[in-house]
C-alpha positions as YAML, in Angstrom:
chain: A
units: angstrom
residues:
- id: 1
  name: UNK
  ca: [118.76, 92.82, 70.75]
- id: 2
  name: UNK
  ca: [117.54, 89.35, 71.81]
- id: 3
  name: UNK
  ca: [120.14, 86.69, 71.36]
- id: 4
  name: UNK
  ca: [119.03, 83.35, 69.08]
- id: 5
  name: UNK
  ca: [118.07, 80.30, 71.24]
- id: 6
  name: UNK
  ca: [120.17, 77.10, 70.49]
- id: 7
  name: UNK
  ca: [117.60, 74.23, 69.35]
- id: 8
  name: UNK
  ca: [118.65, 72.58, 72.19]
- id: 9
  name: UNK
  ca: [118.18, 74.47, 74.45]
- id: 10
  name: UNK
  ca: [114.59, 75.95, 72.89]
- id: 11
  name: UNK
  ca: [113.67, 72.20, 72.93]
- id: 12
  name: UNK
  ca: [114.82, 71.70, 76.41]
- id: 13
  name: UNK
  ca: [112.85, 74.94, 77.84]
- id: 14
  name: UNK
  ca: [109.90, 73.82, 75.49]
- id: 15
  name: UNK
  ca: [107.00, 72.48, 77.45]
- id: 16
  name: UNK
  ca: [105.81, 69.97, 74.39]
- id: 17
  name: UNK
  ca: [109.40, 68.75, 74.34]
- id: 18
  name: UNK
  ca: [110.58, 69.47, 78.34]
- id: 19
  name: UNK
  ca: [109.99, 66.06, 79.89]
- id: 20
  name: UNK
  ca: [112.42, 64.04, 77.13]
- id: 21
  name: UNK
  ca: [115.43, 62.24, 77.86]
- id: 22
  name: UNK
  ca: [118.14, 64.36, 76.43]
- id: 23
  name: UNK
  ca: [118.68, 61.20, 73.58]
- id: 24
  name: UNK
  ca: [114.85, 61.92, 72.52]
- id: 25
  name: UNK
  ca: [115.57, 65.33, 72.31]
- id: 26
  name: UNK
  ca: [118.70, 64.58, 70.04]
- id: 27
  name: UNK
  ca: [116.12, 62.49, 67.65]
- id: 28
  name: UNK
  ca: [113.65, 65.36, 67.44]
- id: 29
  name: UNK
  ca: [116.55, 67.94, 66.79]
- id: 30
  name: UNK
  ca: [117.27, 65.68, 63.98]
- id: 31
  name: UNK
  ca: [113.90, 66.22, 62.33]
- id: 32
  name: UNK
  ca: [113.58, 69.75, 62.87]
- id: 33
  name: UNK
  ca: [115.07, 72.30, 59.83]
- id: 34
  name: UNK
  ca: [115.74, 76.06, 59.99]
- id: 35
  name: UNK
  ca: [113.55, 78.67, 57.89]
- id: 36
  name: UNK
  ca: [113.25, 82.67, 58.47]
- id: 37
  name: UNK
  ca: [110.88, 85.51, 57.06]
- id: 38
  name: UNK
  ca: [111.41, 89.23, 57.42]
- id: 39
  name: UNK
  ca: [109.51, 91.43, 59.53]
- id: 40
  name: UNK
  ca: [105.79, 92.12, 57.57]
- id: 41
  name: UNK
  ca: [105.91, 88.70, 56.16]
- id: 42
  name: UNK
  ca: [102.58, 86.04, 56.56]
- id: 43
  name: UNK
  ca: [104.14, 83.05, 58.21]
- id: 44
  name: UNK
  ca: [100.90, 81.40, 57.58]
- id: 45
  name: UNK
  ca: [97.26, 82.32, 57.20]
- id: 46
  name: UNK
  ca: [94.19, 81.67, 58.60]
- id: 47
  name: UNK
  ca: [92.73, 78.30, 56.95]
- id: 48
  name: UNK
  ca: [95.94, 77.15, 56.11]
- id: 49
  name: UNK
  ca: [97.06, 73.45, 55.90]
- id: 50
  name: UNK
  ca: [98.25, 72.97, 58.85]
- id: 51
  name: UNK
  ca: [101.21, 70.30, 59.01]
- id: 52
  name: UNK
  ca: [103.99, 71.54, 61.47]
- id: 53
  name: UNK
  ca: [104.95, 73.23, 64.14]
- id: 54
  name: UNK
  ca: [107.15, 76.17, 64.45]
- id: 55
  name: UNK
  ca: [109.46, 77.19, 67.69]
- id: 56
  name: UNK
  ca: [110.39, 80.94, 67.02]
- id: 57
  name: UNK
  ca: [114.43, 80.99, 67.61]
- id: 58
  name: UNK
  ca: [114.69, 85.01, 66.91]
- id: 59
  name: UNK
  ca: [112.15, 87.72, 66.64]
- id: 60
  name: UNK
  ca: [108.36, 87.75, 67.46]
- id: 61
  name: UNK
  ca: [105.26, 86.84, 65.82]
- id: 62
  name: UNK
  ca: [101.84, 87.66, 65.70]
- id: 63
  name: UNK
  ca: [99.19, 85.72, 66.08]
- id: 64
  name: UNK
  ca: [95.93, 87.26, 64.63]
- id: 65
  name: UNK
  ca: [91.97, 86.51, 63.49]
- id: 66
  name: UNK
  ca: [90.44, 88.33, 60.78]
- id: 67
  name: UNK
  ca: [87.32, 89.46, 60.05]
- id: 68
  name: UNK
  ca: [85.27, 90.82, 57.09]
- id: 69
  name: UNK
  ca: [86.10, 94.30, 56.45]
- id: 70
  name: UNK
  ca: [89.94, 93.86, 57.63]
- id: 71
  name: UNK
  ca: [89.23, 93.74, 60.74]
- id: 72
  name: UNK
  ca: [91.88, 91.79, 62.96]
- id: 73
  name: UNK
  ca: [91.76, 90.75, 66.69]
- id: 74
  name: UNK
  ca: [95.58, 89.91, 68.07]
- id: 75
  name: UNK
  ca: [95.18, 86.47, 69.98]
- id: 76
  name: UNK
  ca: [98.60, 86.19, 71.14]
- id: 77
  name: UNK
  ca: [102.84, 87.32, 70.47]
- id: 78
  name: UNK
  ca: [105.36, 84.80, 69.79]
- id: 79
  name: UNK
  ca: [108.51, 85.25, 70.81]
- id: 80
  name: UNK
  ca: [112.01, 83.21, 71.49]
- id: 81
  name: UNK
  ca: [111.83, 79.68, 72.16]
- id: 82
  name: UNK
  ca: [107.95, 79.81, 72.03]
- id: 83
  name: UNK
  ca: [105.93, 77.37, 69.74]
- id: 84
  name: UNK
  ca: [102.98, 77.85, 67.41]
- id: 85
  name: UNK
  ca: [101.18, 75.33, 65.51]
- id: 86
  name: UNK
  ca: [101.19, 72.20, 68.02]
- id: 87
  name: UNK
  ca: [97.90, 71.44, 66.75]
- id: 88
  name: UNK
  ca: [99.45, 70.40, 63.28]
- id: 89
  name: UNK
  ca: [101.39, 67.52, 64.56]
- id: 90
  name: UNK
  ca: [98.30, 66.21, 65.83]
- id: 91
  name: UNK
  ca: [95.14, 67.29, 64.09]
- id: 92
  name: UNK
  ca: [94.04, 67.82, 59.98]
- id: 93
  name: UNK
  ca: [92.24, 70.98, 60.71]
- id: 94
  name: UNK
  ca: [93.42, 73.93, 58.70]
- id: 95
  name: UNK
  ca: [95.63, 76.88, 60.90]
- id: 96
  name: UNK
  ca: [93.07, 78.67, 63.19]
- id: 97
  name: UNK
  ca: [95.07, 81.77, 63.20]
- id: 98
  name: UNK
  ca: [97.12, 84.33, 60.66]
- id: 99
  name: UNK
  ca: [100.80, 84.68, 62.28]
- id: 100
  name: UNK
  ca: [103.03, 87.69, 60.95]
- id: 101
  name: UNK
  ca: [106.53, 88.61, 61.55]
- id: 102
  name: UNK
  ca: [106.38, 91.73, 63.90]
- id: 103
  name: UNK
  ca: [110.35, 91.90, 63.01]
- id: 104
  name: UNK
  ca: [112.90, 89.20, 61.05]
- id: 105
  name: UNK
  ca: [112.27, 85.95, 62.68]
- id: 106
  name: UNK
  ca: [114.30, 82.76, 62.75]
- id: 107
  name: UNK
  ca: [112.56, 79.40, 63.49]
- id: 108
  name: UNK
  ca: [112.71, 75.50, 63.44]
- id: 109
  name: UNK
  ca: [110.13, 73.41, 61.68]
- id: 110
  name: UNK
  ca: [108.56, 70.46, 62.47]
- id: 111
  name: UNK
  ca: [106.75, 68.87, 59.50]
- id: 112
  name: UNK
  ca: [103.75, 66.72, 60.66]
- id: 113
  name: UNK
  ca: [104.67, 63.70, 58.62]
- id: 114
  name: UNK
  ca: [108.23, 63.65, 60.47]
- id: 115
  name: UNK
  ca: [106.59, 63.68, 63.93]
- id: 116
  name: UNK
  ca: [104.50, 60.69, 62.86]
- id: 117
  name: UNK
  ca: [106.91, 58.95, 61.90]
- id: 118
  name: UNK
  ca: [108.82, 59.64, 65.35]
- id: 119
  name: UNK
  ca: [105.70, 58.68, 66.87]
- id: 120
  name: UNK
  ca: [105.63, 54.91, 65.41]
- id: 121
  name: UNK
  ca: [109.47, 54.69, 65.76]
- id: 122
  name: UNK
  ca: [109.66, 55.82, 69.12]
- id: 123
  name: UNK
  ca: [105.90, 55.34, 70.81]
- id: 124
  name: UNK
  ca: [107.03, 56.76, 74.43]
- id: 125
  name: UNK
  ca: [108.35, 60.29, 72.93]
- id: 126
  name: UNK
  ca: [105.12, 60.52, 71.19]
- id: 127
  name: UNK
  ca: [102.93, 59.83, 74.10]
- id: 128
  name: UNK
  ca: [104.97, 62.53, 76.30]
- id: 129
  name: UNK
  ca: [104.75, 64.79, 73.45]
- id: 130
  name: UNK
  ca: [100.78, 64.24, 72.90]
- id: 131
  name: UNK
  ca: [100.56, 64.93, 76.30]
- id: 132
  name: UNK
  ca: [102.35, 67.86, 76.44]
- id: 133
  name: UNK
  ca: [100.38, 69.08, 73.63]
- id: 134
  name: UNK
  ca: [97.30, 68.69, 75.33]
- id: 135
  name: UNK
  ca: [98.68, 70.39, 78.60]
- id: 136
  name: UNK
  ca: [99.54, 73.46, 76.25]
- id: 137
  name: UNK
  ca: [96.16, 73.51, 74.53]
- id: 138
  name: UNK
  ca: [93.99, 72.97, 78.04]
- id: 139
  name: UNK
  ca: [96.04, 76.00, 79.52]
- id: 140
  name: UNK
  ca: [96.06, 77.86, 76.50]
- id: 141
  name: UNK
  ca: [91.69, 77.58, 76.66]
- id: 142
  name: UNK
  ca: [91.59, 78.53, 80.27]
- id: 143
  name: UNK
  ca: [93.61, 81.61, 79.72]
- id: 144
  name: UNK
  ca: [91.42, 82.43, 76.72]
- id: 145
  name: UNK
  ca: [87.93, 81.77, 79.07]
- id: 146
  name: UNK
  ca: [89.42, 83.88, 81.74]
- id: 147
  name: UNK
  ca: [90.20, 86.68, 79.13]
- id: 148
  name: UNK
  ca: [86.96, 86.40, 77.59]
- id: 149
  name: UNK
  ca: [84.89, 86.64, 81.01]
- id: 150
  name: UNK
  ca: [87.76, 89.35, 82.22]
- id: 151
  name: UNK
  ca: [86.73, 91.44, 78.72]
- id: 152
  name: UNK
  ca: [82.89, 90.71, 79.46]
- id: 153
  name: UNK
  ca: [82.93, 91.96, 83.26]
- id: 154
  name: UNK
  ca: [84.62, 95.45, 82.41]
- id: 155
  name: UNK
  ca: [82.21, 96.16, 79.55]
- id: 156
  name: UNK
  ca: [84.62, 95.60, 77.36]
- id: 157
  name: UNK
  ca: [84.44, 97.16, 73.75]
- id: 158
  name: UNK
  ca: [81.18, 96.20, 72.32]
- id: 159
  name: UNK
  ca: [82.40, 95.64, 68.73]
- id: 160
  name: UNK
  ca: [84.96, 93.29, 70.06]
- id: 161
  name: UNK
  ca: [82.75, 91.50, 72.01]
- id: 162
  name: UNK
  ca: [80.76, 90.54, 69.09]
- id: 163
  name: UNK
  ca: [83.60, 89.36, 67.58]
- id: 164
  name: UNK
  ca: [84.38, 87.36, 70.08]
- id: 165
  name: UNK
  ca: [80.71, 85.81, 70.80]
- id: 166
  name: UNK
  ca: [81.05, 85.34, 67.01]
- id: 167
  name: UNK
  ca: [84.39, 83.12, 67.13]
- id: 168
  name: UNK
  ca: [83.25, 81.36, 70.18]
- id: 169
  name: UNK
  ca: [79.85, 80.45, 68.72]
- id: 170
  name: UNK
  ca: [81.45, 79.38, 65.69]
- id: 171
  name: UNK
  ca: [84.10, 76.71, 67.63]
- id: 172
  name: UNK
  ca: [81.96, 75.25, 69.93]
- id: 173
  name: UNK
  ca: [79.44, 74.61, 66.98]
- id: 174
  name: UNK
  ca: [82.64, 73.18, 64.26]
- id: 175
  name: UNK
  ca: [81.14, 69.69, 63.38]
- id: 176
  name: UNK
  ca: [84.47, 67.42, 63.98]
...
């Protein structure tokens, strides 16, 4: 059995929250608050509001798109002192992804509206942090191209594929 992470220790190892001072990290543990769901539970869905971020302190989620017909395509597992849902601290747009407890999982939340305020109280922890973030996300989208032209050089599964062109398509044309 995996052992919990301590918050500060998940925030320490975190890369959004890495680069702190260990006082900054002190204020952000101070705004974060426990939750947990059992394994088979929807952590959130698809289209969601999207207004925090999670780090996973136990267990593993999945992170999942669906389709018409029930068809899902997993994205990405979650696991111990990883984070999902950066892009709620920083953006208005609705959860991109449907993430599911693969077993009982402890987290800490991060509402949105306590990181802004963070970010007016303390401007230099929200710059690192925004920068962080955007670290994360431009890694995250390289990984995903290199998948995606991996997938398309084997063949890959022909169904999937047009799954794929079909997400693609639809993000690069999202009016924002």
């Amino acid at each position: 059995m995996i052992e919990p992470m301590d918050l500060g220790g998940a925030l320490e190892e975190s890369a959004l929250f890495n680069k702190l001072h260990s006082e900054d990290l002190d204020i952000v543990a101070g705004l974060v608050h426990e939750g947990e769901i059992e394994k088979g539970q929807i952590l959130f869905r698809e289209h969601d509001l999207s207004d925090c971020l999670y780090i996973v302190r136990q267990g593993v989620l999945s992170l999942y798109k669906e389709f018409g017909g029930g068809t899902k395509i997993l994205i990405a597992s979650i696991g111990s002192g990883e984070f999902l849902g950066e892009m709620g601290l920083v953006c208005d747009e609705p959860r991109s992804l449907t993430a599911e407890a693969m077993q009982d999982v402890s987290y800490w939340r991060l509402s949105q509206t306590d990181y802004r305020r963070l970010c007016m109280t303390q401007p230099s922890v929200g710059m690192t942090v925004n920068r962080n973030i955007a670290m994360v996300l431009s890694h995250r989208l390289v990984t995903a191209n290199e998948r995606m032209v991996k997938s398309l050089g084997s063949g890959g599964d022909k169904a999937s594929l047009a799954l794929l062109a079909e997400v693609l398509a639809e993000t690069l044309h999202r009016p924002r």
